[in-house]
Short mmCIF file of C-alpha atoms in Angstrom, two decimals:
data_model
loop_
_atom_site.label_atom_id
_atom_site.label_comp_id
_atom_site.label_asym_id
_atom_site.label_seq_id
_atom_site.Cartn_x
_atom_site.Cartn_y
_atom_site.Cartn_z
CA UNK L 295 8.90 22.68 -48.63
CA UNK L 296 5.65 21.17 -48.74
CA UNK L 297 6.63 17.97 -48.02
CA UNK L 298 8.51 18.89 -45.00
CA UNK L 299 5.42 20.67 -43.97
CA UNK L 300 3.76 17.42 -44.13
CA UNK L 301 5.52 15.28 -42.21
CA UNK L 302 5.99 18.39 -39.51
CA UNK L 303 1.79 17.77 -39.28
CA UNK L 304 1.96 14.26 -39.87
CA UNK L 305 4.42 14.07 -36.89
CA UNK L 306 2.64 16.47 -34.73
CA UNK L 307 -0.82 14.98 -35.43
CA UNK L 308 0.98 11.24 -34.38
CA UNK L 309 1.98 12.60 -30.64
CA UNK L 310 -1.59 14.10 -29.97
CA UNK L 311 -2.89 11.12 -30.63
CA UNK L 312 -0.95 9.19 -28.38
CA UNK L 313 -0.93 11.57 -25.95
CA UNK L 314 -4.58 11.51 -25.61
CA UNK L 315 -4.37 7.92 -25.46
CA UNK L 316 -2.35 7.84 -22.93
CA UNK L 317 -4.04 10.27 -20.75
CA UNK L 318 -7.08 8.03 -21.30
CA UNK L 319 -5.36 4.67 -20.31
CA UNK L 320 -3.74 6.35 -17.65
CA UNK L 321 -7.31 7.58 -16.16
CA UNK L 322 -8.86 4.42 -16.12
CA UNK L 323 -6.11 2.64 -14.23
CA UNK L 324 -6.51 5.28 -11.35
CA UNK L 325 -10.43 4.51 -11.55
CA UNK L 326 -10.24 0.45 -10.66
CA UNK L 327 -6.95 0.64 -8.57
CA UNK L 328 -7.95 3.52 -6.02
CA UNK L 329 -11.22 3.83 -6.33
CA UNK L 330 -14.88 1.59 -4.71
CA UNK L 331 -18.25 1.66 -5.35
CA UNK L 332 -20.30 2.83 -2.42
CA UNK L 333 -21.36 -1.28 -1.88
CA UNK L 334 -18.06 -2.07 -1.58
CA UNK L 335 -17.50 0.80 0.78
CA UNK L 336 -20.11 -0.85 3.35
CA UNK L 337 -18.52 -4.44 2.23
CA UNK L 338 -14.81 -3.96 3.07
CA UNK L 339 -13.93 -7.60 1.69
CA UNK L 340 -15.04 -6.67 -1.39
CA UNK L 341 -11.61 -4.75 -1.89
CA UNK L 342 -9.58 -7.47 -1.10
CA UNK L 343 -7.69 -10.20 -3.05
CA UNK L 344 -6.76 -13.52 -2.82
CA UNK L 345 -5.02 -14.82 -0.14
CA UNK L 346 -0.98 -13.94 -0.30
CA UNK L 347 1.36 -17.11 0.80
CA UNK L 348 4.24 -16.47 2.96
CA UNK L 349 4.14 -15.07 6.52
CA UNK L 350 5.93 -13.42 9.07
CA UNK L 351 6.35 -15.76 11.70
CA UNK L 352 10.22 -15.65 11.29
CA UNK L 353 12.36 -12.74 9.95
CA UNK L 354 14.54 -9.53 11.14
CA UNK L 355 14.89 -6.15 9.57
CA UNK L 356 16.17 -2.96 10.53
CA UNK L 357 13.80 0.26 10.68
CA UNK L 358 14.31 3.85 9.70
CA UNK L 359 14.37 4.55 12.95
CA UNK L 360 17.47 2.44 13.26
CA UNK L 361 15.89 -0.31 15.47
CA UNK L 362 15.48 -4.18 15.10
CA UNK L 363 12.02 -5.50 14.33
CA UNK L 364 11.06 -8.93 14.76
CA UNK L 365 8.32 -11.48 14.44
CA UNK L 366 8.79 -11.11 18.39
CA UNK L 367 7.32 -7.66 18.21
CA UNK L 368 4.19 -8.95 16.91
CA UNK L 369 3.26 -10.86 19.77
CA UNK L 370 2.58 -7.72 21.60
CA UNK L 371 -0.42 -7.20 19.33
CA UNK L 372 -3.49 -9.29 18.78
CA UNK L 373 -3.37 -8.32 15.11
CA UNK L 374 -0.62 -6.45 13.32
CA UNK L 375 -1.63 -4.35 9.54
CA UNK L 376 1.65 -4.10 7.27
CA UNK L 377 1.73 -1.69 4.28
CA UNK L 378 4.28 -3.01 1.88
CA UNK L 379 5.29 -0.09 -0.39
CA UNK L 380 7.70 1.94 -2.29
CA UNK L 381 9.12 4.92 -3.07
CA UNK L 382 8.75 4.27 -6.72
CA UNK L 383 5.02 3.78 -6.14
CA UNK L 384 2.94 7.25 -6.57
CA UNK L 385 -0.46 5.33 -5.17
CA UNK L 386 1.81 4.11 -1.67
CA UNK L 387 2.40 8.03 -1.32
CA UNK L 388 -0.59 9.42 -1.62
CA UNK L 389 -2.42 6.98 0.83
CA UNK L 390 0.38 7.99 3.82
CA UNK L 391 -1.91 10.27 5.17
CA UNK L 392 -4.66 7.85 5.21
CA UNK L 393 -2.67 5.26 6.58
CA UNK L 394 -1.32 7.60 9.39
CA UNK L 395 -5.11 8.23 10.14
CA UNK L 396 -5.66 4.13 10.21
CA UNK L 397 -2.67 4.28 12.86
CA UNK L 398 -4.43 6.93 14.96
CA UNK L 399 -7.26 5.17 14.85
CA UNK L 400 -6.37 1.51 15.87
CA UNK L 401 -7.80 -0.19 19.13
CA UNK L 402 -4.42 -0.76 21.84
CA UNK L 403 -4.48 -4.66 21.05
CA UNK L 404 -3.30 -3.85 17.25
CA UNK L 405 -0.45 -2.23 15.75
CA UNK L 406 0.62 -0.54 12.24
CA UNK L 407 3.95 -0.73 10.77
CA UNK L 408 5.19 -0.52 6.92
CA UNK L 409 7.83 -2.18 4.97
CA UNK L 410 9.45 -0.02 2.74
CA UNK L 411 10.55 -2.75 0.24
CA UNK L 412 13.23 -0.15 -2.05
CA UNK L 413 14.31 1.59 1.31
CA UNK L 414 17.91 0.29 1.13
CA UNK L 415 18.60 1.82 -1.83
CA UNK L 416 16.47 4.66 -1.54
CA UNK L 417 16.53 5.26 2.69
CA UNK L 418 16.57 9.27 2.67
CA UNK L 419 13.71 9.49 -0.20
CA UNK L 420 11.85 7.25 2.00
CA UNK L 421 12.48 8.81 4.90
CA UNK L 422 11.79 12.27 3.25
CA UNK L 423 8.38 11.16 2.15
CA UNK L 424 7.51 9.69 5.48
CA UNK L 425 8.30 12.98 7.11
CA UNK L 426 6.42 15.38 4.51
CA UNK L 427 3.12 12.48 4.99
CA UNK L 428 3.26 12.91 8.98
CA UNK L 429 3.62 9.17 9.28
CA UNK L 430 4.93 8.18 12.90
CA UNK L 431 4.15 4.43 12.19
CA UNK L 432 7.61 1.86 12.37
CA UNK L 433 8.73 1.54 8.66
CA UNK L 434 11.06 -1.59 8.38
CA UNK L 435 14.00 -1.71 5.43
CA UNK L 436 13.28 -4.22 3.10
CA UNK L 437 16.26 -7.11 3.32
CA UNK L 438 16.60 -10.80 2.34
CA UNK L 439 14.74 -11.97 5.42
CA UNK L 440 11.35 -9.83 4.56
CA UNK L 441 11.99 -10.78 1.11
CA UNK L 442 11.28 -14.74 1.65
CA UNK L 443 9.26 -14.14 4.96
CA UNK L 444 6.34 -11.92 2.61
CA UNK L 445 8.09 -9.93 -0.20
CA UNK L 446 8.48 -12.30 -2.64
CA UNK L 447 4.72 -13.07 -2.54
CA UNK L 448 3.78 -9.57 -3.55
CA UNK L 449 2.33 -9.08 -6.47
CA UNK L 450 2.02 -5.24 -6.52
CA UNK L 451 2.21 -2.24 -3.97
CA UNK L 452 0.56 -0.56 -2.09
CA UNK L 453 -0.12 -4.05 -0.75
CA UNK L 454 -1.45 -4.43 2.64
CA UNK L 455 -1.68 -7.94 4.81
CA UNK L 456 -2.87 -8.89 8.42
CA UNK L 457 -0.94 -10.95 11.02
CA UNK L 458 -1.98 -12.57 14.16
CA UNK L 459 0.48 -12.31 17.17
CA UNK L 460 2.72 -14.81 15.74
CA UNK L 461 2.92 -14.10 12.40
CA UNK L 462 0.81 -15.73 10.17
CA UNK L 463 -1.50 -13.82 7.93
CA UNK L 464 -5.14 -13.66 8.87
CA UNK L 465 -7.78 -13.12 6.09
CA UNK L 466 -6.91 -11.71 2.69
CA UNK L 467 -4.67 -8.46 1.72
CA UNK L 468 -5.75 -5.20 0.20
CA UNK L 469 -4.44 -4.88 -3.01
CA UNK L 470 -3.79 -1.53 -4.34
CA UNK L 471 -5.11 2.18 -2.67
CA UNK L 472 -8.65 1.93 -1.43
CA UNK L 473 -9.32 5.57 -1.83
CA UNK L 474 -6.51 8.39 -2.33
CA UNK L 475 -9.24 11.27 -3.01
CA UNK L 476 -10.82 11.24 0.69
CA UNK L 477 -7.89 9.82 3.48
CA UNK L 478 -10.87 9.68 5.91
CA UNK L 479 -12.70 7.72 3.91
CA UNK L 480 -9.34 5.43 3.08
CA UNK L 481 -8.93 4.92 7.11
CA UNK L 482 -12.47 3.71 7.40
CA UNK L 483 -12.51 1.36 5.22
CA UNK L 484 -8.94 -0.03 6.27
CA UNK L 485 -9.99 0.10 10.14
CA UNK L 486 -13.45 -1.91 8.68
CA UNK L 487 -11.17 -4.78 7.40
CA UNK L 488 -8.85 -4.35 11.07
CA UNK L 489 -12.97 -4.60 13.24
CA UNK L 490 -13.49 -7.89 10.52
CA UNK L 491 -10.53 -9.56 11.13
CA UNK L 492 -10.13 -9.15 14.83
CA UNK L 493 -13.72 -11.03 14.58
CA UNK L 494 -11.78 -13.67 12.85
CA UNK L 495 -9.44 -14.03 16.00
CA UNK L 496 -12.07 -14.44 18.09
CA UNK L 497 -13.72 -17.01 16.43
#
């Protein structure tokens, strides 16, 4: 009796301790993925990575809206921002309503869409989050043409890149959530790297 008594605590004691562990590890990834210090806040390329390959000067997908989008659609834009996400990814959802924001927000010469890169095999969950986040941006379906035009270049999600009107990528992607705890804030500093790399253009 005593020994099964043990190995009930032993047991017991084992899962609190991971569980704690976990909770701790778990913590500190939302801390350096979604969050910036207040210099990086006034420095918006200070939450970007290294430059992603590919482009998207050549490639087709459907939308959830059951259109056809095309690199031709770009060229109505100056600058195009694309947020590649999923419905697997918890940080992607909770930045929707910044992102929506972003989209309200953008001068006439630049667009927003997303690429949903799982919505083939998950359309109504992505269309279900969509709705419940009030985004009205395109979202494309992630296919074989998105996947060697950008997709396969993507190291994580939420990832988000820049275009020019034909396609290629201008300046460096945002890696990760910028801020999912203030979706004002998250627009700001998304529409700071959209005013930096329309400067870019210019140049």
């Amino acid at each position: 009796m005593k020994k099964a008594n043990y190995m009930i605590f032993l047991i017991c004691s084992i899962f609190l301790i991971c569980s704690l562990t976990s909770c701790k590890a778990k913590q500190e990834d939302v801390s350096s993925v979604n969050t910036m210090s207040e210099q990086e806040e006034s420095e918006p390329g200070n939450s970007v990575s290294e430059q992603t390959k590919g482009d998207m000067t050549s490639f087709s997908a459907s939308t959830l809206s059951g259109g056809t989008f095309t690199q031709e659609d770009l060229a109505d834009y100056d600058m195009t921002v694309i947020n590649i996400w999923a419905t697997t990814c918890g940080y992607c959802i909770e930045e929707m309503e910044g992102l929506e924001k972003l989209y309200e927000q953008l001068p006439e010469n630049v667009n927003f869409i997303s690429i949903c890169a799982d919505a083939t095999y998950n359309m109504e969950l992505a269309e279900e989050i969509l709705k419940k986040k009030g985004a009205t941006f395109e979202t494309l379906i992630g296919n074989s043409s998105l996947d060697n035009a950008i997709l396969q270049y993507i190291t994580g999600t939420p990832t988000t890149v820049f275009t020019d009107s034909e396609g290629n990528l201008v300046g460096s992607p945002i890696i990760g959530a910028p801020c999912i705890e203030d979706m004002d804030r998250a627009a700001s500093i998304y529409l700071k790297e959209v005013e930096n790399h329309l400067k870019e253009l210019d140049q």
